PDB file of C-alpha atoms in Angstrom:
ATOM      1  CA  MET A 260     109.497 236.493  84.003  1.00 38.00           C
ATOM      2  CA  GLU A 261     108.917 235.878  87.498  1.00 44.00           C
ATOM      3  CA  ASN A 262     105.742 233.941  89.202  1.00 45.00           C
ATOM      4  CA  HIS A 263     104.360 235.449  92.405  1.00 58.00           C
ATOM      5  CA  GLN A 264     101.946 232.993  93.456  1.00 79.00           C
ATOM      6  CA  ARG A 265      99.087 234.008  95.391  1.00 90.00           C
ATOM      7  CA  GLN A 266      98.998 233.599  99.318  1.00 97.00           C
ATOM      8  CA  ARG A 267      96.597 231.216 101.183  1.00 98.00           C
ATOM      9  CA  ILE A 268      94.715 230.478 104.096  1.00 99.00           C
ATOM     10  CA  THR A 269      92.567 227.691 103.916  1.00 99.00           C
ATOM     11  CA  ILE A 270      89.936 226.742 105.784  1.00 98.00           C
ATOM     12  CA  VAL A 271      90.151 223.239 106.872  1.00 98.00           C
ATOM     13  CA  ASP A 272      86.712 222.765 108.821  1.00 97.00           C
ATOM     14  CA  CYS A 273      84.633 224.962 110.317  1.00 95.00           C
ATOM     15  CA  ASP A 274      80.593 224.568 111.832  1.00 90.00           C
ATOM     16  CA  GLN A 275      79.988 228.106 109.989  1.00 88.00           C
ATOM     17  CA  GLU A 276      77.630 228.137 107.290  1.00 86.00           C
ATOM     18  CA  SER A 277      78.754 231.959 106.655  1.00 93.00           C
ATOM     19  CA  PHE A 278      82.952 232.726 105.556  1.00 97.00           C
ATOM     20  CA  VAL A 279      81.859 236.416 104.351  1.00 97.00           C
ATOM     21  CA  VAL A 280      84.119 237.299 107.370  1.00 98.00           C
ATOM     22  CA  GLU A 281      87.460 235.834 106.247  1.00 98.00           C
ATOM     23  CA  GLN A 282      86.518 236.592 103.107  1.00 98.00           C
ATOM     24  CA  GLU A 283      86.451 240.051 103.378  1.00 98.00           C
ATOM     25  CA  VAL A 284      89.465 240.180 105.969  1.00 99.00           C
ATOM     26  CA  ALA A 285      91.932 237.516 103.660  1.00 98.00           C
ATOM     27  CA  GLY A 286      90.230 239.246  99.982  1.00 98.00           C
ATOM     28  CA  ALA A 287      91.989 243.079 101.598  1.00 98.00           C
ATOM     29  CA  ALA A 288      95.217 241.357 101.766  1.00 98.00           C
ATOM     30  CA  GLY A 289      95.230 239.414  98.443  1.00 98.00           C
ATOM     31  CA  ILE A 290      94.779 236.376  99.619  1.00 98.00           C
ATOM     32  CA  GLU A 291      93.053 233.278  98.869  1.00 98.00           C
ATOM     33  CA  LEU A 292      90.587 231.359 101.054  1.00 98.00           C
ATOM     34  CA  VAL A 293      89.877 228.274 100.086  1.00 98.00           C
ATOM     35  CA  LYS A 294      87.465 225.814 102.325  1.00 97.00           C
ATOM     36  CA  ALA A 295      87.282 222.235 102.723  1.00 97.00           C
ATOM     37  CA  GLN A 296      86.180 220.856 105.938  1.00 96.00           C
ATOM     38  CA  ALA A 297      88.059 217.811 107.220  1.00 97.00           C
ATOM     39  CA  THR A 298      88.056 215.518 110.249  1.00 96.00           C
ATOM     40  CA  THR A 299      90.551 213.220 109.839  1.00 98.00           C
ATOM     41  CA  GLU A 300      94.083 213.582 109.657  1.00 98.00           C
ATOM     42  CA  ASP A 301      94.716 212.788 105.262  1.00 98.00           C
ATOM     43  CA  GLU A 302      91.761 215.728 104.939  1.00 98.00           C
ATOM     44  CA  VAL A 303      93.952 217.831 106.915  1.00 98.00           C
ATOM     45  CA  ILE A 304      96.535 216.907 104.682  1.00 98.00           C
ATOM     46  CA  ALA A 305      94.961 216.959 101.058  1.00 98.00           C
ATOM     47  CA  ALA A 306      93.369 220.329 102.074  1.00 98.00           C
ATOM     48  CA  ALA A 307      95.897 222.309 102.743  1.00 98.00           C
ATOM     49  CA  GLN A 308      98.187 221.681 100.596  1.00 98.00           C
ATOM     50  CA  GLY A 309     100.991 224.574  99.535  1.00 97.00           C
ATOM     51  CA  ALA A 310      98.569 226.619 102.150  1.00 98.00           C
ATOM     52  CA  ASP A 311     100.669 229.185 104.058  1.00 98.00           C
ATOM     53  CA  ALA A 312      98.619 228.627 106.970  1.00 99.00           C
ATOM     54  CA  ILE A 313      95.479 227.155 108.157  1.00 99.00           C
ATOM     55  CA  LEU A 314      92.769 227.702 110.073  1.00 99.00           C
ATOM     56  CA  VAL A 315      91.042 225.067 112.544  1.00 98.00           C
ATOM     57  CA  GLN A 316      87.980 224.644 115.005  1.00 95.00           C
ATOM     58  CA  TYR A 317      88.370 220.644 115.562  1.00 93.00           C
ATOM     59  CA  ALA A 318      89.673 219.058 113.060  1.00 97.00           C
ATOM     60  CA  PRO A 319      93.285 217.572 114.757  1.00 97.00           C
ATOM     61  CA  ILE A 320      96.385 218.635 113.923  1.00 99.00           C
ATOM     62  CA  THR A 321      99.562 216.337 114.492  1.00 98.00           C
ATOM     63  CA  ASP A 322     102.537 215.734 113.807  1.00 98.00           C
ATOM     64  CA  ARG A 323     101.950 213.814 111.019  1.00 98.00           C
ATOM     65  CA  VAL A 324      99.964 216.835 109.466  1.00 99.00           C
ATOM     66  CA  LEU A 325     102.631 219.793 110.413  1.00 99.00           C
ATOM     67  CA  GLU A 326     105.573 217.245 108.683  1.00 98.00           C
ATOM     68  CA  ALA A 327     103.273 217.399 105.639  1.00 98.00           C
ATOM     69  CA  LEU A 328     103.143 220.579 105.162  1.00 98.00           C
ATOM     70  CA  PRO A 329     106.427 222.504 105.464  1.00 97.00           C
ATOM     71  CA  GLY A 330     105.042 225.600 104.277  1.00 96.00           C
ATOM     72  CA  LEU A 331     103.337 225.994 106.569  1.00 98.00           C
ATOM     73  CA  ARG A 332     103.438 229.295 109.102  1.00 98.00           C
ATOM     74  CA  ALA A 333     100.617 229.619 110.631  1.00 99.00           C
ATOM     75  CA  VAL A 334      98.452 227.694 112.751  1.00 99.00           C
ATOM     76  CA  GLY A 335      94.783 229.441 113.514  1.00 99.00           C
ATOM     77  CA  ARG A 336      91.802 228.244 116.547  1.00 98.00           C
ATOM     78  CA  TYR A 337      88.137 229.703 116.389  1.00 96.00           C
ATOM     79  CA  GLY A 338      88.424 229.783 120.224  1.00 93.00           C
ATOM     80  CA  VAL A 339      89.731 229.737 123.660  1.00 90.00           C
ATOM     81  CA  GLY A 340      90.918 226.248 123.309  1.00 87.00           C
ATOM     82  CA  VAL A 341      93.971 224.487 121.327  1.00 92.00           C
ATOM     83  CA  ASP A 342      93.295 220.867 122.904  1.00 86.00           C
ATOM     84  CA  THR A 343      92.625 219.308 119.220  1.00 91.00           C
ATOM     85  CA  VAL A 344      96.833 220.634 118.322  1.00 97.00           C
ATOM     86  CA  ASP A 345      99.499 219.448 119.245  1.00 98.00           C
ATOM     87  CA  LEU A 346     101.575 222.448 120.359  1.00 97.00           C
ATOM     88  CA  GLU A 347     105.172 221.619 121.336  1.00 97.00           C
ATOM     89  CA  ALA A 348     105.094 219.366 116.914  1.00 98.00           C
ATOM     90  CA  ALA A 349     104.150 222.705 116.278  1.00 98.00           C
ATOM     91  CA  THR A 350     106.570 224.592 118.164  1.00 98.00           C
ATOM     92  CA  ALA A 351     109.236 221.524 116.672  1.00 98.00           C
ATOM     93  CA  HIS A 352     107.782 222.631 112.958  1.00 98.00           C
ATOM     94  CA  GLY A 353     108.489 225.953 113.826  1.00 98.00           C
ATOM     95  CA  VAL A 354     104.676 227.214 113.430  1.00 98.00           C
ATOM     96  CA  PRO A 355     103.188 229.434 115.386  1.00 99.00           C
ATOM     97  CA  VAL A 356      99.914 228.750 116.635  1.00 99.00           C
ATOM     98  CA  CYS A 357      96.440 231.518 117.071  1.00 99.00           C
ATOM     99  CA  ASN A 358      93.839 231.598 119.172  1.00 98.00           C
ATOM    100  CA  VAL A 359      91.662 234.458 120.093  1.00 97.00           C
ATOM    101  CA  PRO A 360      91.475 234.365 124.055  1.00 94.00           C
ATOM    102  CA  ASP A 361      89.105 236.841 124.528  1.00 95.00           C
ATOM    103  CA  TYR A 362      86.174 237.652 122.121  1.00 97.00           C
ATOM    104  CA  SER A 363      84.186 235.739 123.769  1.00 97.00           C
ATOM    105  CA  ILE A 364      84.700 236.702 127.522  1.00 97.00           C
ATOM    106  CA  GLU A 365      80.543 238.662 128.061  1.00 98.00           C
ATOM    107  CA  ASP A 366      79.414 235.554 125.741  1.00 98.00           C
ATOM    108  CA  VAL A 367      80.498 232.322 128.185  1.00 98.00           C
ATOM    109  CA  SER A 368      80.604 234.532 131.553  1.00 99.00           C
ATOM    110  CA  ASP A 369      76.654 235.502 130.228  1.00 99.00           C
ATOM    111  CA  HIS A 370      75.721 231.763 129.550  1.00 99.00           C
ATOM    112  CA  ALA A 371      77.853 230.697 132.969  1.00 99.00           C
ATOM    113  CA  ILE A 372      75.069 232.639 134.860  1.00 99.00           C
ATOM    114  CA  ALA A 373      72.603 232.116 132.874  1.00 99.00           C
ATOM    115  CA  LEU A 374      72.827 228.092 133.375  1.00 99.00           C
ATOM    116  CA  ALA A 375      73.569 229.207 137.419  1.00 99.00           C
ATOM    117  CA  LEU A 376      70.176 230.811 137.925  1.00 99.00           C
ATOM    118  CA  THR A 377      68.504 227.909 135.704  1.00 99.00           C
ATOM    119  CA  LEU A 378      69.765 226.236 138.975  1.00 99.00           C
ATOM    120  CA  VAL A 379      69.603 228.065 141.485  1.00 99.00           C
ATOM    121  CA  ARG A 380      65.439 228.546 140.727  1.00 98.00           C
ATOM    122  CA  GLY A 381      64.923 225.794 138.834  1.00 98.00           C
ATOM    123  CA  THR A 382      63.141 227.086 135.919  1.00 98.00           C
ATOM    124  CA  ALA A 383      64.034 223.563 134.167  1.00 98.00           C
ATOM    125  CA  GLN A 384      63.310 221.418 136.299  1.00 96.00           C
ATOM    126  CA  LEU A 385      59.733 222.966 136.855  1.00 97.00           C
ATOM    127  CA  ASP A 386      59.431 223.706 132.929  1.00 97.00           C
ATOM    128  CA  ARG A 387      59.543 220.003 132.213  1.00 96.00           C
ATOM    129  CA  ARG A 388      56.890 219.605 134.817  1.00 95.00           C
ATOM    130  CA  LEU A 389      54.292 222.120 133.944  1.00 96.00           C
ATOM    131  CA  ARG A 390      54.331 221.094 130.532  1.00 96.00           C
ATOM    132  CA  ALA A 391      54.044 217.523 132.106  1.00 95.00           C
ATOM    133  CA  GLY A 392      50.554 218.895 134.016  1.00 97.00           C
ATOM    134  CA  GLN A 393      52.958 218.385 136.739  1.00 95.00           C
ATOM    135  CA  TYR A 394      51.575 222.019 138.363  1.00 97.00           C
ATOM    136  CA  GLY A 395      53.384 222.782 142.120  1.00 95.00           C
ATOM    137  CA  LEU A 396      57.048 222.661 143.799  1.00 96.00           C
ATOM    138  CA  ALA A 397      57.626 220.021 144.555  1.00 93.00           C
ATOM    139  CA  ALA A 398      60.213 219.481 142.630  1.00 90.00           C
ATOM    140  CA  ILE A 399      62.899 221.758 143.093  1.00 94.00           C
ATOM    141  CA  LYS A 400      61.920 222.153 146.941  1.00 94.00           C
ATOM    142  CA  PRO A 401      64.385 223.091 148.705  1.00 94.00           C
ATOM    143  CA  LEU A 402      65.441 225.780 146.979  1.00 95.00           C
ATOM    144  CA  HIS A 403      66.826 229.207 148.568  1.00 97.00           C
ATOM    145  CA  ARG A 404      67.802 233.051 147.984  1.00 98.00           C
ATOM    146  CA  VAL A 405      70.865 234.018 145.953  1.00 98.00           C
ATOM    147  CA  ARG A 406      72.412 235.851 149.072  1.00 98.00           C
ATOM    148  CA  GLU A 407      72.418 233.262 150.796  1.00 98.00           C
ATOM    149  CA  GLN A 408      74.563 231.033 148.292  1.00 99.00           C
ATOM    150  CA  THR A 409      77.867 231.004 147.480  1.00 99.00           C
ATOM    151  CA  PHE A 410      79.733 231.179 144.106  1.00 99.00           C
ATOM    152  CA  GLY A 411      83.146 228.856 143.687  1.00 99.00           C
ATOM    153  CA  VAL A 412      84.358 230.213 140.841  1.00 99.00           C
ATOM    154  CA  VAL A 413      87.897 228.240 139.542  1.00 99.00           C
ATOM    155  CA  GLY A 414      89.497 229.202 137.440  1.00 99.00           C
ATOM    156  CA  LEU A 415      90.227 232.818 137.651  1.00 98.00           C
ATOM    157  CA  GLY A 416      91.620 234.155 134.069  1.00 96.00           C
ATOM    158  CA  ARG A 417      89.676 236.239 131.936  1.00 95.00           C
ATOM    159  CA  ILE A 418      86.136 234.562 131.904  1.00 97.00           C
ATOM    160  CA  GLY A 419      86.195 233.011 135.562  1.00 98.00           C
ATOM    161  CA  ARG A 420      87.572 237.054 136.014  1.00 98.00           C
ATOM    162  CA  ALA A 421      83.979 237.940 133.971  1.00 98.00           C
ATOM    163  CA  THR A 422      81.196 234.734 136.183  1.00 99.00           C
ATOM    164  CA  ALA A 423      82.869 236.827 139.136  1.00 99.00           C
ATOM    165  CA  GLN A 424      81.881 239.783 139.092  1.00 99.00           C
ATOM    166  CA  LYS A 425      78.360 239.197 137.602  1.00 99.00           C
ATOM    167  CA  ALA A 426      77.511 236.217 139.973  1.00 99.00           C
ATOM    168  CA  ARG A 427      78.555 238.773 142.689  1.00 99.00           C
ATOM    169  CA  ALA A 428      76.364 241.920 141.515  1.00 98.00           C
ATOM    170  CA  LEU A 429      73.727 239.355 141.960  1.00 99.00           C
ATOM    171  CA  GLY A 430      74.097 238.504 144.765  1.00 99.00           C
ATOM    172  CA  PHE A 431      75.681 236.124 145.914  1.00 99.00           C
ATOM    173  CA  THR A 432      78.783 235.185 147.920  1.00 99.00           C
ATOM    174  CA  VAL A 433      81.860 234.802 145.893  1.00 99.00           C
ATOM    175  CA  ILE A 434      85.054 232.714 146.183  1.00 99.00           C
ATOM    176  CA  GLY A 435      87.443 231.018 143.384  1.00 99.00           C
ATOM    177  CA  SER A 436      90.270 228.631 143.397  1.00 99.00           C
ATOM    178  CA  ASP A 437      92.882 229.062 140.401  1.00 98.00           C
ATOM    179  CA  PRO A 438      96.980 227.232 140.820  1.00 97.00           C
ATOM    180  CA  MET A 439      98.076 230.845 139.737  1.00 96.00           C
ATOM    181  CA  LEU A 440      97.367 232.828 142.492  1.00 98.00           C
ATOM    182  CA  GLU A 441      98.215 232.421 145.846  1.00 98.00           C
ATOM    183  CA  VAL A 442      95.579 231.244 148.600  1.00 98.00           C
ATOM    184  CA  GLY A 443      94.694 234.148 151.059  1.00 98.00           C
ATOM    185  CA  SER A 444      95.053 236.723 148.210  1.00 98.00           C
ATOM    186  CA  SER A 445      92.431 238.030 145.992  1.00 98.00           C
ATOM    187  CA  THR A 446      91.466 239.052 142.532  1.00 98.00           C
ATOM    188  CA  ASP A 447      91.695 243.687 141.472  1.00 96.00           C
ATOM    189  CA  ASP A 448      87.953 243.006 142.091  1.00 94.00           C
ATOM    190  CA  GLY A 449      87.830 240.945 145.629  1.00 96.00           C
ATOM    191  CA  THR A 450      87.238 237.169 144.794  1.00 98.00           C
ATOM    192  CA  PRO A 451      89.023 235.883 147.424  1.00 99.00           C
ATOM    193  CA  VAL A 452      90.921 232.910 146.595  1.00 99.00           C
ATOM    194  CA  VAL A 453      91.061 230.278 148.421  1.00 99.00           C
ATOM    195  CA  PRO A 454      92.222 226.435 147.704  1.00 99.00           C
ATOM    196  CA  PHE A 455      90.328 224.241 145.605  1.00 99.00           C
ATOM    197  CA  GLU A 456      89.426 221.945 147.690  1.00 98.00           C
ATOM    198  CA  ASP A 457      88.438 224.234 150.644  1.00 99.00           C
ATOM    199  CA  LEU A 458      85.735 225.746 147.894  1.00 99.00           C
ATOM    200  CA  LEU A 459      84.732 222.501 146.924  1.00 99.00           C
ATOM    201  CA  GLU A 460      83.419 222.616 150.432  1.00 99.00           C
ATOM    202  CA  GLY A 461      82.149 225.916 150.850  1.00 99.00           C
ATOM    203  CA  SER A 462      80.038 226.449 147.496  1.00 99.00           C
ATOM    204  CA  ASP A 463      76.564 226.203 146.328  1.00 99.00           C
ATOM    205  CA  VAL A 464      77.389 227.031 143.342  1.00 99.00           C
ATOM    206  CA  ILE A 465      80.549 226.117 140.966  1.00 99.00           C
ATOM    207  CA  SER A 466      81.621 227.167 137.645  1.00 99.00           C
ATOM    208  CA  LEU A 467      84.554 225.614 135.605  1.00 99.00           C
ATOM    209  CA  HIS A 468      86.361 227.638 134.064  1.00 98.00           C
ATOM    210  CA  VAL A 469      89.761 225.930 133.480  1.00 97.00           C
ATOM    211  CA  PRO A 470      91.681 225.110 130.039  1.00 92.00           C
ATOM    212  CA  LEU A 471      91.321 221.017 129.484  1.00 92.00           C
ATOM    213  CA  THR A 472      95.085 219.940 129.914  1.00 91.00           C
ATOM    214  CA  ALA A 473      96.999 216.679 131.309  1.00 93.00           C
ATOM    215  CA  GLY A 474      96.253 218.433 135.118  1.00 96.00           C
ATOM    216  CA  THR A 475      92.588 219.144 134.484  1.00 97.00           C
ATOM    217  CA  HIS A 476      91.353 216.148 132.698  1.00 98.00           C
ATOM    218  CA  HIS A 477      88.847 215.300 135.037  1.00 99.00           C
ATOM    219  CA  LEU A 478      89.206 217.666 137.789  1.00 99.00           C
ATOM    220  CA  ILE A 479      86.309 217.096 139.045  1.00 99.00           C
ATOM    221  CA  ASP A 480      86.740 213.144 139.731  1.00 99.00           C
ATOM    222  CA  ALA A 481      84.196 211.221 142.091  1.00 99.00           C
ATOM    223  CA  ALA A 482      86.291 213.049 144.683  1.00 99.00           C
ATOM    224  CA  ALA A 483      86.095 216.015 143.847  1.00 99.00           C
ATOM    225  CA  LEU A 484      82.376 215.252 143.564  1.00 99.00           C
ATOM    226  CA  ALA A 485      82.043 213.528 147.398  1.00 98.00           C
ATOM    227  CA  ARG A 486      83.719 217.007 149.559  1.00 98.00           C
ATOM    228  CA  MET A 487      80.388 218.947 147.572  1.00 98.00           C
ATOM    229  CA  ARG A 488      77.973 220.265 149.714  1.00 97.00           C
ATOM    230  CA  SER A 489      74.499 217.638 149.784  1.00 96.00           C
ATOM    231  CA  GLY A 490      72.508 219.868 147.082  1.00 97.00           C
ATOM    232  CA  ALA A 491      75.633 222.047 145.627  1.00 98.00           C
ATOM    233  CA  MET A 492      75.530 222.748 141.382  1.00 99.00           C
ATOM    234  CA  LEU A 493      77.955 222.573 139.161  1.00 99.00           C
ATOM    235  CA  VAL A 494      78.280 224.902 135.770  1.00 99.00           C
ATOM    236  CA  ASN A 495      80.867 223.840 132.579  1.00 99.00           C
ATOM    237  CA  THR A 496      80.928 226.094 130.035  1.00 98.00           C
ATOM    238  CA  CYS A 497      85.123 225.331 129.414  1.00 97.00           C
ATOM    239  CA  ARG A 498      85.832 221.860 128.711  1.00 96.00           C
ATOM    240  CA  GLY A 499      83.962 218.599 128.397  1.00 97.00           C
ATOM    241  CA  GLY A 500      87.107 216.900 129.849  1.00 97.00           C
ATOM    242  CA  VAL A 501      87.234 218.913 133.253  1.00 98.00           C
ATOM    243  CA  VAL A 502      84.240 216.457 134.343  1.00 99.00           C
ATOM    244  CA  ASP A 503      85.040 212.807 134.799  1.00 99.00           C
ATOM    245  CA  THR A 504      81.060 211.965 133.613  1.00 98.00           C
ATOM    246  CA  GLU A 505      80.583 208.499 134.015  1.00 98.00           C
ATOM    247  CA  ALA A 506      81.507 209.760 138.059  1.00 99.00           C
ATOM    248  CA  LEU A 507      78.926 212.949 137.502  1.00 99.00           C
ATOM    249  CA  LEU A 508      76.372 210.499 136.565  1.00 98.00           C
ATOM    250  CA  ALA A 509      76.904 208.552 139.390  1.00 98.00           C
ATOM    251  CA  ALA A 510      76.845 211.320 142.137  1.00 98.00           C
ATOM    252  CA  LEU A 511      73.716 213.303 141.173  1.00 97.00           C
ATOM    253  CA  GLY A 512      72.221 210.540 142.267  1.00 90.00           C
ATOM    254  CA  THR A 513      74.059 211.258 145.713  1.00 95.00           C
ATOM    255  CA  GLY A 514      72.910 214.853 146.170  1.00 94.00           C
ATOM    256  CA  ARG A 515      76.352 216.014 145.519  1.00 97.00           C
ATOM    257  CA  PRO A 516      76.002 218.151 143.505  1.00 98.00           C
ATOM    258  CA  ARG A 517      72.151 217.772 144.027  1.00 97.00           C
ATOM    259  CA  SER A 518      71.845 218.941 139.833  1.00 98.00           C
ATOM    260  CA  ALA A 519      74.629 220.035 137.279  1.00 99.00           C
ATOM    261  CA  ALA A 520      74.143 222.160 133.639  1.00 99.00           C
ATOM    262  CA  LEU A 521      76.693 221.410 130.775  1.00 99.00           C
ATOM    263  CA  ASP A 522      77.521 222.721 128.430  1.00 99.00           C
ATOM    264  CA  VAL A 523      80.519 220.641 126.651  1.00 98.00           C
ATOM    265  CA  PHE A 524      81.077 217.262 126.938  1.00 98.00           C
ATOM    266  CA  GLU A 525      83.835 214.925 126.323  1.00 97.00           C
ATOM    267  CA  THR A 526      82.194 213.340 123.589  1.00 95.00           C
ATOM    268  CA  GLU A 527      80.421 216.331 121.161  1.00 91.00           C
ATOM    269  CA  PRO A 528      78.394 215.937 119.498  1.00 91.00           C
ATOM    270  CA  ILE A 529      76.685 214.250 122.540  1.00 95.00           C
ATOM    271  CA  PRO A 530      75.900 209.852 121.724  1.00 94.00           C
ATOM    272  CA  ALA A 531      71.914 209.907 120.446  1.00 94.00           C
ATOM    273  CA  GLY A 532      72.249 207.617 123.433  1.00 94.00           C
ATOM    274  CA  SER A 533      73.963 209.155 126.014  1.00 97.00           C
ATOM    275  CA  PRO A 534      72.937 208.735 129.333  1.00 97.00           C
ATOM    276  CA  LEU A 535      73.274 212.735 129.824  1.00 98.00           C
ATOM    277  CA  LEU A 536      69.892 213.132 127.995  1.00 98.00           C
ATOM    278  CA  ASN A 537      67.560 211.253 130.858  1.00 96.00           C
ATOM    279  CA  GLU A 538      68.820 212.604 133.515  1.00 97.00           C
ATOM    280  CA  GLU A 539      66.440 214.442 135.125  1.00 94.00           C
ATOM    281  CA  ASN A 540      69.029 217.256 137.266  1.00 96.00           C
ATOM    282  CA  LEU A 541      70.557 217.838 134.039  1.00 98.00           C
ATOM    283  CA  VAL A 542      70.598 220.700 132.517  1.00 99.00           C
ATOM    284  CA  LEU A 543      71.761 220.732 128.744  1.00 99.00           C
ATOM    285  CA  THR A 544      73.059 223.498 126.164  1.00 99.00           C
ATOM    286  CA  PRO A 545      74.948 222.789 122.319  1.00 97.00           C
ATOM    287  CA  HIS A 546      78.770 224.132 122.798  1.00 96.00           C
ATOM    288  CA  ALA A 547      77.081 227.325 122.396  1.00 97.00           C
ATOM    289  CA  SER A 548      78.353 229.738 124.993  1.00 98.00           C
ATOM    290  CA  TRP A 549      81.020 231.317 123.151  1.00 96.00           C
ATOM    291  CA  TYR A 550      78.113 231.887 120.826  1.00 96.00           C
ATOM    292  CA  SER A 551      76.469 235.444 119.900  1.00 98.00           C
ATOM    293  CA  GLU A 552      76.178 237.125 116.900  1.00 96.00           C
ATOM    294  CA  GLU A 553      79.488 240.185 117.289  1.00 98.00           C
ATOM    295  CA  SER A 554      81.301 237.054 119.033  1.00 98.00           C
ATOM    296  CA  GLU A 555      81.207 235.268 116.432  1.00 96.00           C
ATOM    297  CA  THR A 556      81.837 237.782 114.410  1.00 97.00           C
ATOM    298  CA  GLU A 557      84.922 239.342 115.868  1.00 98.00           C
ATOM    299  CA  LEU A 558      85.667 235.394 116.295  1.00 98.00           C
ATOM    300  CA  LYS A 559      86.293 235.360 112.253  1.00 98.00           C
ATOM    301  CA  ARG A 560      87.834 238.129 111.922  1.00 98.00           C
ATOM    302  CA  ARG A 561      90.713 238.290 114.030  1.00 99.00           C
ATOM    303  CA  ILE A 562      91.518 235.197 113.692  1.00 99.00           C
ATOM    304  CA  THR A 563      91.369 235.308 109.862  1.00 99.00           C
ATOM    305  CA  GLU A 564      93.763 239.084 110.729  1.00 99.00           C
ATOM    306  CA  ALA A 565      96.247 237.076 112.292  1.00 99.00           C
ATOM    307  CA  MET A 566      96.888 234.902 109.666  1.00 99.00           C
ATOM    308  CA  VAL A 567      97.469 237.796 106.765  1.00 99.00           C
ATOM    309  CA  THR A 568      99.943 238.472 109.493  1.00 98.00           C
ATOM    310  CA  ALA A 569     101.662 235.204 109.686  1.00 98.00           C
ATOM    311  CA  CYS A 570     101.757 234.857 105.512  1.00 98.00           C
ATOM    312  CA  ARG A 571     103.211 239.066 106.108  1.00 97.00           C
ATOM    313  CA  GLY A 572     105.997 236.886 107.270  1.00 96.00           C
ATOM    314  CA  GLU A 573     105.862 238.859 110.684  1.00 97.00           C
ATOM    315  CA  THR A 574     104.374 237.775 114.348  1.00 97.00           C
ATOM    316  CA  PRO A 575     100.342 237.328 114.876  1.00 98.00           C
ATOM    317  CA  PRO A 576      98.882 238.572 118.021  1.00 98.00           C
ATOM    318  CA  HIS A 577      98.154 235.874 120.534  1.00 98.00           C
ATOM    319  CA  VAL A 578     100.880 233.153 119.990  1.00 98.00           C
ATOM    320  CA  VAL A 579     100.246 230.384 122.003  1.00 97.00           C
ATOM    321  CA  ASN A 580     102.988 228.267 121.663  1.00 98.00           C
ATOM    322  CA  PRO A 581     105.740 231.366 122.613  1.00 96.00           C
ATOM    323  CA  GLY A 582     108.611 228.966 122.591  1.00 96.00           C
ATOM    324  CA  VAL A 583     107.688 229.074 118.676  1.00 96.00           C
ATOM    325  CA  LEU A 584     109.652 232.000 118.405  1.00 94.00           C
ATOM    326  CA  THR A 585     112.767 231.987 120.368  1.00 88.00           C
ATOM    327  CA  GLY A 586     113.176 228.446 119.106  1.00 66.00           C
TER     328      GLY A 586
END
């Protein structure tokens, strides 16, 4: 009699409380769903033994992990970025890695615009000062109209373009920078593409929308900050490592930038003693830009569906290491 072992998807780590969506998708396909909360290589290896596919949020998926899981058919990342997964190792082991690149376009771009307006209008500072008994505008002067300001978008992918569209609708003059696009061209919806240095020098608000790679790590460093306009404002909703935190803290005292809003950090969660928490000219949110009830449900459903597809022996969608499909 043949032994038909039930296939398994293991969630090796996730900071969400409910897994109803994943359970429904896996259950409908007759696949077992197992949940763990691994943080180290050893814990991932132990949790994922026997899994056909794994879902991961923050846990490290390294060459050592993949070597210890020879039966693995796919890795699914909760989110867009895959910087915790060794893509080269995954390709070498024949394991496709998938993300969901477009589940939170509206949410992240909404959040970026909300943070930008918070800086432009000084609402967080006004709130803090008012609660401290200071009734007045001195803390935010000088403040200028949106229509008098230039909004620079660094990275004109899906989220960057959505942010540019919303900034333009509010009345900002919008420019963008992207190494994949020709300087002097424009996006389909009319954002002029300028050199990165020109964007730094010519923008009142700069919003970052790039993946974290070797080339973008500390893209915003001391030199980049020094090129900004006096009184400029910086928004980061992409990856914490894109901004040199120490350089930013030092630069805030010079007015380049005047203020910044960060949703992502080089170390997450922020350590309790971080100087970021005491900086008056910073607005901070806890990596929340991706979130809405709709985006959360869509992410869970689509990444689990991708793992189900891989378990069936088919090519899952949104493989971020395409060499695995041709190697």
